[in-house]
């Protein structure tokens, strides 16, 4: 009989905290703060991201909470611990319990917090929770083939580039994108964790 591949515990809302950030379950009450974060850099103007445009943030959160209700998403608001403000969002998505797989995505931060410790900190918290608490066997990522910054950030974590899904999904402007796919196995996590620790120390210098 094959060994079970299911999660040790089913993904459920949880607060993750450390490395200067706090990830809290996304709620409708976060809409004004999240819209303010998106306005830092007018992030919705980037066609290769999923940042909500002004006036659509509540609907954006409602869709995320529908994914939570359906058991396929687990969305978070990202809080910078120093000032206590919401600076972005991220989530687990495409959760597949029978094979203990999930993906990390829908990630964006206010422009003033990009290229700081924040992304490394968030990913370290999410990966540690996925592998160590949930018992995930694999964590995946997908990104627009033209989103080179996202690809670089994912590769910097130590994820494996699996390939490209051509003609994969629609962008918000109606054009069709290819998706670059990445993954990380549970067996790779200990080495990646050490790598992320070294990245965190660099940010602390």
PDB file of C-alpha atoms in Angstrom:
ATOM      1  CA  UNK A   1       0.000   0.000   0.000  1.00  0.00           C
ATOM      2  CA  UNK A   2       1.320   3.431  -0.959  1.00  0.00           C
ATOM      3  CA  UNK A   3       2.182   5.827   1.864  1.00  0.00           C
ATOM      4  CA  UNK A   4      -0.342   8.587   2.466  1.00  0.00           C
ATOM      5  CA  UNK A   5       0.380  11.885   0.746  1.00  0.00           C
ATOM      6  CA  UNK A   6      -2.211  13.976   2.565  1.00  0.00           C
ATOM      7  CA  UNK A   7      -1.515  16.991   4.774  1.00  0.00           C
ATOM      8  CA  UNK A   8      -0.792  16.344   8.450  1.00  0.00           C
ATOM      9  CA  UNK A   9      -3.417  18.987   9.143  1.00  0.00           C
ATOM     10  CA  UNK A  10      -5.741  20.691   6.719  1.00  0.00           C
ATOM     11  CA  UNK A  11      -4.781  24.296   5.864  1.00  0.00           C
ATOM     12  CA  UNK A  12      -6.892  26.670   7.974  1.00  0.00           C
ATOM     13  CA  UNK A  13      -6.732  30.360   8.957  1.00  0.00           C
ATOM     14  CA  UNK A  14      -3.730  31.037  11.162  1.00  0.00           C
ATOM     15  CA  UNK A  15      -1.509  33.956  12.163  1.00  0.00           C
ATOM     16  CA  UNK A  16       2.171  33.618  11.238  1.00  0.00           C
ATOM     17  CA  UNK A  17       4.668  35.988  12.799  1.00  0.00           C
ATOM     18  CA  UNK A  18       8.401  36.557  12.632  1.00  0.00           C
ATOM     19  CA  UNK A  19      11.340  38.215  10.866  1.00  0.00           C
ATOM     20  CA  UNK A  20       9.684  41.631  11.110  1.00  0.00           C
ATOM     21  CA  UNK A  21       6.321  40.752   9.565  1.00  0.00           C
ATOM     22  CA  UNK A  22       3.005  39.313  10.625  1.00  0.00           C
ATOM     23  CA  UNK A  23       0.628  37.407   8.340  1.00  0.00           C
ATOM     24  CA  UNK A  24      -2.966  37.506   9.543  1.00  0.00           C
ATOM     25  CA  UNK A  25      -6.071  35.947   7.968  1.00  0.00           C
ATOM     26  CA  UNK A  26      -7.412  38.335   5.327  1.00  0.00           C
ATOM     27  CA  UNK A  27     -10.731  39.955   6.277  1.00  0.00           C
ATOM     28  CA  UNK A  28     -13.142  42.381   4.624  1.00  0.00           C
ATOM     29  CA  UNK A  29     -12.201  44.990   7.223  1.00  0.00           C
ATOM     30  CA  UNK A  30      -8.717  45.079   5.684  1.00  0.00           C
ATOM     31  CA  UNK A  31     -10.040  46.591   2.431  1.00  0.00           C
ATOM     32  CA  UNK A  32      -9.249  50.284   3.156  1.00  0.00           C
ATOM     33  CA  UNK A  33      -5.709  49.530   4.339  1.00  0.00           C
ATOM     34  CA  UNK A  34      -5.066  47.187   1.434  1.00  0.00           C
ATOM     35  CA  UNK A  35      -6.315  49.792  -1.045  1.00  0.00           C
ATOM     36  CA  UNK A  36      -3.957  52.319   0.535  1.00  0.00           C
ATOM     37  CA  UNK A  37      -1.057  49.879   0.136  1.00  0.00           C
ATOM     38  CA  UNK A  38      -1.916  49.361  -3.537  1.00  0.00           C
ATOM     39  CA  UNK A  39      -1.917  53.141  -4.044  1.00  0.00           C
ATOM     40  CA  UNK A  40       1.757  53.199  -3.002  1.00  0.00           C
ATOM     41  CA  UNK A  41       3.102  52.839  -6.525  1.00  0.00           C
ATOM     42  CA  UNK A  42      -0.282  52.595  -8.304  1.00  0.00           C
ATOM     43  CA  UNK A  43       0.313  48.859  -8.432  1.00  0.00           C
ATOM     44  CA  UNK A  44      -2.946  48.024 -10.211  1.00  0.00           C
ATOM     45  CA  UNK A  45      -1.556  49.626 -13.369  1.00  0.00           C
ATOM     46  CA  UNK A  46       0.828  46.700 -13.835  1.00  0.00           C
ATOM     47  CA  UNK A  47      -0.942  44.292 -16.170  1.00  0.00           C
ATOM     48  CA  UNK A  48       1.212  41.361 -15.067  1.00  0.00           C
ATOM     49  CA  UNK A  49      -0.051  41.419 -11.467  1.00  0.00           C
ATOM     50  CA  UNK A  50      -3.341  40.761  -9.681  1.00  0.00           C
ATOM     51  CA  UNK A  51      -3.422  43.962  -7.616  1.00  0.00           C
ATOM     52  CA  UNK A  52      -6.990  45.302  -7.274  1.00  0.00           C
ATOM     53  CA  UNK A  53      -7.810  48.665  -8.825  1.00  0.00           C
ATOM     54  CA  UNK A  54      -9.328  51.423  -6.655  1.00  0.00           C
ATOM     55  CA  UNK A  55     -12.890  50.579  -5.707  1.00  0.00           C
ATOM     56  CA  UNK A  56     -12.469  46.845  -6.339  1.00  0.00           C
ATOM     57  CA  UNK A  57     -10.589  45.803  -3.199  1.00  0.00           C
ATOM     58  CA  UNK A  58     -13.679  44.579  -1.355  1.00  0.00           C
ATOM     59  CA  UNK A  59     -14.612  42.345  -4.295  1.00  0.00           C
ATOM     60  CA  UNK A  60     -10.991  41.154  -4.436  1.00  0.00           C
ATOM     61  CA  UNK A  61     -11.137  40.113  -0.773  1.00  0.00           C
ATOM     62  CA  UNK A  62     -14.570  38.531  -1.217  1.00  0.00           C
ATOM     63  CA  UNK A  63     -13.174  36.353  -4.014  1.00  0.00           C
ATOM     64  CA  UNK A  64     -10.281  35.318  -1.780  1.00  0.00           C
ATOM     65  CA  UNK A  65     -12.680  34.446   1.050  1.00  0.00           C
ATOM     66  CA  UNK A  66     -14.792  32.410  -1.392  1.00  0.00           C
ATOM     67  CA  UNK A  67     -11.624  30.460  -2.185  1.00  0.00           C
ATOM     68  CA  UNK A  68     -11.125  29.948   1.550  1.00  0.00           C
ATOM     69  CA  UNK A  69     -14.696  28.699   1.908  1.00  0.00           C
ATOM     70  CA  UNK A  70     -14.163  26.296  -1.002  1.00  0.00           C
ATOM     71  CA  UNK A  71     -10.986  24.948   0.587  1.00  0.00           C
ATOM     72  CA  UNK A  72      -8.663  25.976  -2.236  1.00  0.00           C
ATOM     73  CA  UNK A  73      -7.198  29.206  -0.834  1.00  0.00           C
ATOM     74  CA  UNK A  74      -5.846  30.580   2.433  1.00  0.00           C
ATOM     75  CA  UNK A  75      -5.363  34.367   2.100  1.00  0.00           C
ATOM     76  CA  UNK A  76      -3.332  36.631   4.384  1.00  0.00           C
ATOM     77  CA  UNK A  77      -2.847  40.343   4.949  1.00  0.00           C
ATOM     78  CA  UNK A  78       0.815  41.285   5.404  1.00  0.00           C
ATOM     79  CA  UNK A  79       1.555  43.571   8.354  1.00  0.00           C
ATOM     80  CA  UNK A  80       4.893  45.292   8.907  1.00  0.00           C
ATOM     81  CA  UNK A  81       5.569  44.824  12.599  1.00  0.00           C
ATOM     82  CA  UNK A  82       7.513  48.033  13.136  1.00  0.00           C
ATOM     83  CA  UNK A  83       4.635  50.342  12.243  1.00  0.00           C
ATOM     84  CA  UNK A  84       1.739  47.905  12.399  1.00  0.00           C
ATOM     85  CA  UNK A  85       0.394  48.856   8.976  1.00  0.00           C
ATOM     86  CA  UNK A  86      -0.911  46.528   6.266  1.00  0.00           C
ATOM     87  CA  UNK A  87       1.560  46.637   3.398  1.00  0.00           C
ATOM     88  CA  UNK A  88       0.299  43.915   1.082  1.00  0.00           C
ATOM     89  CA  UNK A  89      -1.159  40.457   0.777  1.00  0.00           C
ATOM     90  CA  UNK A  90      -0.245  36.881  -0.083  1.00  0.00           C
ATOM     91  CA  UNK A  91      -1.945  33.501   0.030  1.00  0.00           C
ATOM     92  CA  UNK A  92      -1.818  29.766  -0.329  1.00  0.00           C
ATOM     93  CA  UNK A  93      -3.875  28.719  -3.340  1.00  0.00           C
ATOM     94  CA  UNK A  94      -4.618  25.691  -5.516  1.00  0.00           C
ATOM     95  CA  UNK A  95      -4.619  23.584  -2.359  1.00  0.00           C
ATOM     96  CA  UNK A  96      -4.839  19.868  -3.220  1.00  0.00           C
ATOM     97  CA  UNK A  97      -5.216  17.808  -0.006  1.00  0.00           C
ATOM     98  CA  UNK A  98      -4.974  14.284  -1.565  1.00  0.00           C
ATOM     99  CA  UNK A  99      -1.365  14.952  -2.639  1.00  0.00           C
ATOM    100  CA  UNK A 100      -0.476  17.544   0.034  1.00  0.00           C
ATOM    101  CA  UNK A 101       0.242  20.203  -2.569  1.00  0.00           C
ATOM    102  CA  UNK A 102      -0.351  23.927  -2.449  1.00  0.00           C
ATOM    103  CA  UNK A 103       0.949  27.007  -4.202  1.00  0.00           C
ATOM    104  CA  UNK A 104       2.014  30.425  -2.930  1.00  0.00           C
ATOM    105  CA  UNK A 105       0.891  33.422  -4.925  1.00  0.00           C
ATOM    106  CA  UNK A 106      -1.345  36.474  -5.289  1.00  0.00           C
ATOM    107  CA  UNK A 107       1.549  38.224  -3.567  1.00  0.00           C
ATOM    108  CA  UNK A 108       2.092  41.958  -3.754  1.00  0.00           C
ATOM    109  CA  UNK A 109       3.486  44.654  -1.491  1.00  0.00           C
ATOM    110  CA  UNK A 110       3.316  48.447  -1.417  1.00  0.00           C
ATOM    111  CA  UNK A 111       6.101  49.815  -3.580  1.00  0.00           C
ATOM    112  CA  UNK A 112       7.991  51.272  -0.622  1.00  0.00           C
ATOM    113  CA  UNK A 113       8.301  47.754   0.854  1.00  0.00           C
ATOM    114  CA  UNK A 114       9.482  46.009  -2.287  1.00  0.00           C
ATOM    115  CA  UNK A 115      13.144  44.925  -2.397  1.00  0.00           C
ATOM    116  CA  UNK A 116      13.300  44.866   1.415  1.00  0.00           C
ATOM    117  CA  UNK A 117      13.293  42.063   3.987  1.00  0.00           C
ATOM    118  CA  UNK A 118       9.523  41.657   3.603  1.00  0.00           C
ATOM    119  CA  UNK A 119       9.276  39.125   0.772  1.00  0.00           C
ATOM    120  CA  UNK A 120      11.967  36.834   2.166  1.00  0.00           C
ATOM    121  CA  UNK A 121      10.322  37.023   5.595  1.00  0.00           C
ATOM    122  CA  UNK A 122       6.854  36.216   4.259  1.00  0.00           C
ATOM    123  CA  UNK A 123       8.067  33.320   2.156  1.00  0.00           C
ATOM    124  CA  UNK A 124      10.053  31.878   5.048  1.00  0.00           C
ATOM    125  CA  UNK A 125       6.965  31.945   7.274  1.00  0.00           C
ATOM    126  CA  UNK A 126       4.733  30.457   4.581  1.00  0.00           C
ATOM    127  CA  UNK A 127       7.184  27.731   3.627  1.00  0.00           C
ATOM    128  CA  UNK A 128       7.906  26.771   7.231  1.00  0.00           C
ATOM    129  CA  UNK A 129       4.194  26.511   8.003  1.00  0.00           C
ATOM    130  CA  UNK A 130       3.502  24.540   4.820  1.00  0.00           C
ATOM    131  CA  UNK A 131       6.264  21.984   5.285  1.00  0.00           C
ATOM    132  CA  UNK A 132       6.633  21.791   9.062  1.00  0.00           C
ATOM    133  CA  UNK A 133       3.069  22.287  10.316  1.00  0.00           C
ATOM    134  CA  UNK A 134       0.816  21.236   7.446  1.00  0.00           C
ATOM    135  CA  UNK A 135       3.060  18.479   6.139  1.00  0.00           C
ATOM    136  CA  UNK A 136       3.018  19.661   2.526  1.00  0.00           C
ATOM    137  CA  UNK A 137       4.892  17.426   0.109  1.00  0.00           C
ATOM    138  CA  UNK A 138       5.394  20.172  -2.458  1.00  0.00           C
ATOM    139  CA  UNK A 139       4.893  23.934  -2.693  1.00  0.00           C
ATOM    140  CA  UNK A 140       4.478  25.536  -6.095  1.00  0.00           C
ATOM    141  CA  UNK A 141       4.546  28.979  -7.674  1.00  0.00           C
ATOM    142  CA  UNK A 142       3.383  30.316 -11.027  1.00  0.00           C
ATOM    143  CA  UNK A 143       4.022  33.707 -12.551  1.00  0.00           C
ATOM    144  CA  UNK A 144       3.537  35.661 -15.764  1.00  0.00           C
ATOM    145  CA  UNK A 145       6.252  34.987 -18.325  1.00  0.00           C
ATOM    146  CA  UNK A 146       6.845  38.757 -18.540  1.00  0.00           C
ATOM    147  CA  UNK A 147       7.027  39.244 -14.769  1.00  0.00           C
ATOM    148  CA  UNK A 148      10.798  39.009 -14.546  1.00  0.00           C
ATOM    149  CA  UNK A 149      10.927  40.521 -11.055  1.00  0.00           C
ATOM    150  CA  UNK A 150       8.652  37.784  -9.725  1.00  0.00           C
ATOM    151  CA  UNK A 151      10.665  35.076 -11.470  1.00  0.00           C
ATOM    152  CA  UNK A 152      13.865  36.427  -9.957  1.00  0.00           C
ATOM    153  CA  UNK A 153      12.302  36.569  -6.488  1.00  0.00           C
ATOM    154  CA  UNK A 154      11.081  32.971  -6.717  1.00  0.00           C
ATOM    155  CA  UNK A 155      14.409  31.693  -8.019  1.00  0.00           C
ATOM    156  CA  UNK A 156      16.208  33.609  -5.274  1.00  0.00           C
ATOM    157  CA  UNK A 157      14.310  31.527  -2.723  1.00  0.00           C
ATOM    158  CA  UNK A 158      15.800  28.353  -4.160  1.00  0.00           C
ATOM    159  CA  UNK A 159      12.718  27.053  -5.990  1.00  0.00           C
ATOM    160  CA  UNK A 160      13.111  24.710  -8.966  1.00  0.00           C
ATOM    161  CA  UNK A 161      11.948  25.981 -12.358  1.00  0.00           C
ATOM    162  CA  UNK A 162       9.698  23.246 -13.729  1.00  0.00           C
ATOM    163  CA  UNK A 163       8.847  24.763 -17.094  1.00  0.00           C
ATOM    164  CA  UNK A 164       6.387  26.991 -18.919  1.00  0.00           C
ATOM    165  CA  UNK A 165       2.675  26.460 -19.503  1.00  0.00           C
ATOM    166  CA  UNK A 166       2.013  28.111 -22.832  1.00  0.00           C
ATOM    167  CA  UNK A 167      -1.201  30.010 -23.565  1.00  0.00           C
ATOM    168  CA  UNK A 168      -2.214  29.396 -19.963  1.00  0.00           C
ATOM    169  CA  UNK A 169      -4.535  32.160 -18.738  1.00  0.00           C
ATOM    170  CA  UNK A 170      -5.928  35.622 -19.398  1.00  0.00           C
ATOM    171  CA  UNK A 171      -4.378  38.790 -18.072  1.00  0.00           C
ATOM    172  CA  UNK A 172      -6.659  41.555 -16.830  1.00  0.00           C
ATOM    173  CA  UNK A 173      -6.232  43.416 -20.152  1.00  0.00           C
ATOM    174  CA  UNK A 174      -7.538  40.419 -22.107  1.00  0.00           C
ATOM    175  CA  UNK A 175      -4.199  39.252 -23.502  1.00  0.00           C
ATOM    176  CA  UNK A 176      -3.148  35.640 -22.978  1.00  0.00           C
ATOM    177  CA  UNK A 177      -0.090  34.877 -20.903  1.00  0.00           C
ATOM    178  CA  UNK A 178       2.291  31.975 -20.573  1.00  0.00           C
ATOM    179  CA  UNK A 179       2.932  30.885 -16.970  1.00  0.00           C
ATOM    180  CA  UNK A 180       6.365  30.031 -15.598  1.00  0.00           C
ATOM    181  CA  UNK A 181       6.022  27.192 -13.073  1.00  0.00           C
ATOM    182  CA  UNK A 182       8.227  26.553 -10.043  1.00  0.00           C
ATOM    183  CA  UNK A 183       8.207  24.053  -7.191  1.00  0.00           C
ATOM    184  CA  UNK A 184       9.947  23.068  -3.975  1.00  0.00           C
ATOM    185  CA  UNK A 185       9.806  19.598  -2.412  1.00  0.00           C
ATOM    186  CA  UNK A 186       9.598  18.864   1.296  1.00  0.00           C
ATOM    187  CA  UNK A 187      12.993  17.149   1.084  1.00  0.00           C
ATOM    188  CA  UNK A 188      14.501  20.411  -0.194  1.00  0.00           C
ATOM    189  CA  UNK A 189      13.118  22.579   2.587  1.00  0.00           C
ATOM    190  CA  UNK A 190      15.887  22.163   5.216  1.00  0.00           C
ATOM    191  CA  UNK A 191      18.541  23.423   2.797  1.00  0.00           C
ATOM    192  CA  UNK A 192      16.274  26.219   1.578  1.00  0.00           C
ATOM    193  CA  UNK A 193      15.578  27.241   5.180  1.00  0.00           C
ATOM    194  CA  UNK A 194      19.304  27.636   5.793  1.00  0.00           C
ATOM    195  CA  UNK A 195      19.565  29.655   2.585  1.00  0.00           C
ATOM    196  CA  UNK A 196      16.729  31.952   3.664  1.00  0.00           C
ATOM    197  CA  UNK A 197      18.375  32.396   7.051  1.00  0.00           C
ATOM    198  CA  UNK A 198      21.483  33.709   5.296  1.00  0.00           C
ATOM    199  CA  UNK A 199      19.349  36.076   3.199  1.00  0.00           C
ATOM    200  CA  UNK A 200      17.663  37.357   6.370  1.00  0.00           C
ATOM    201  CA  UNK A 201      21.034  38.027   7.959  1.00  0.00           C
ATOM    202  CA  UNK A 202      22.074  40.067   4.923  1.00  0.00           C
ATOM    203  CA  UNK A 203      18.960  42.234   5.248  1.00  0.00           C
ATOM    204  CA  UNK A 204      19.763  42.715   8.931  1.00  0.00           C
ATOM    205  CA  UNK A 205      23.254  44.094   8.179  1.00  0.00           C
TER     206      UNK A 205
END
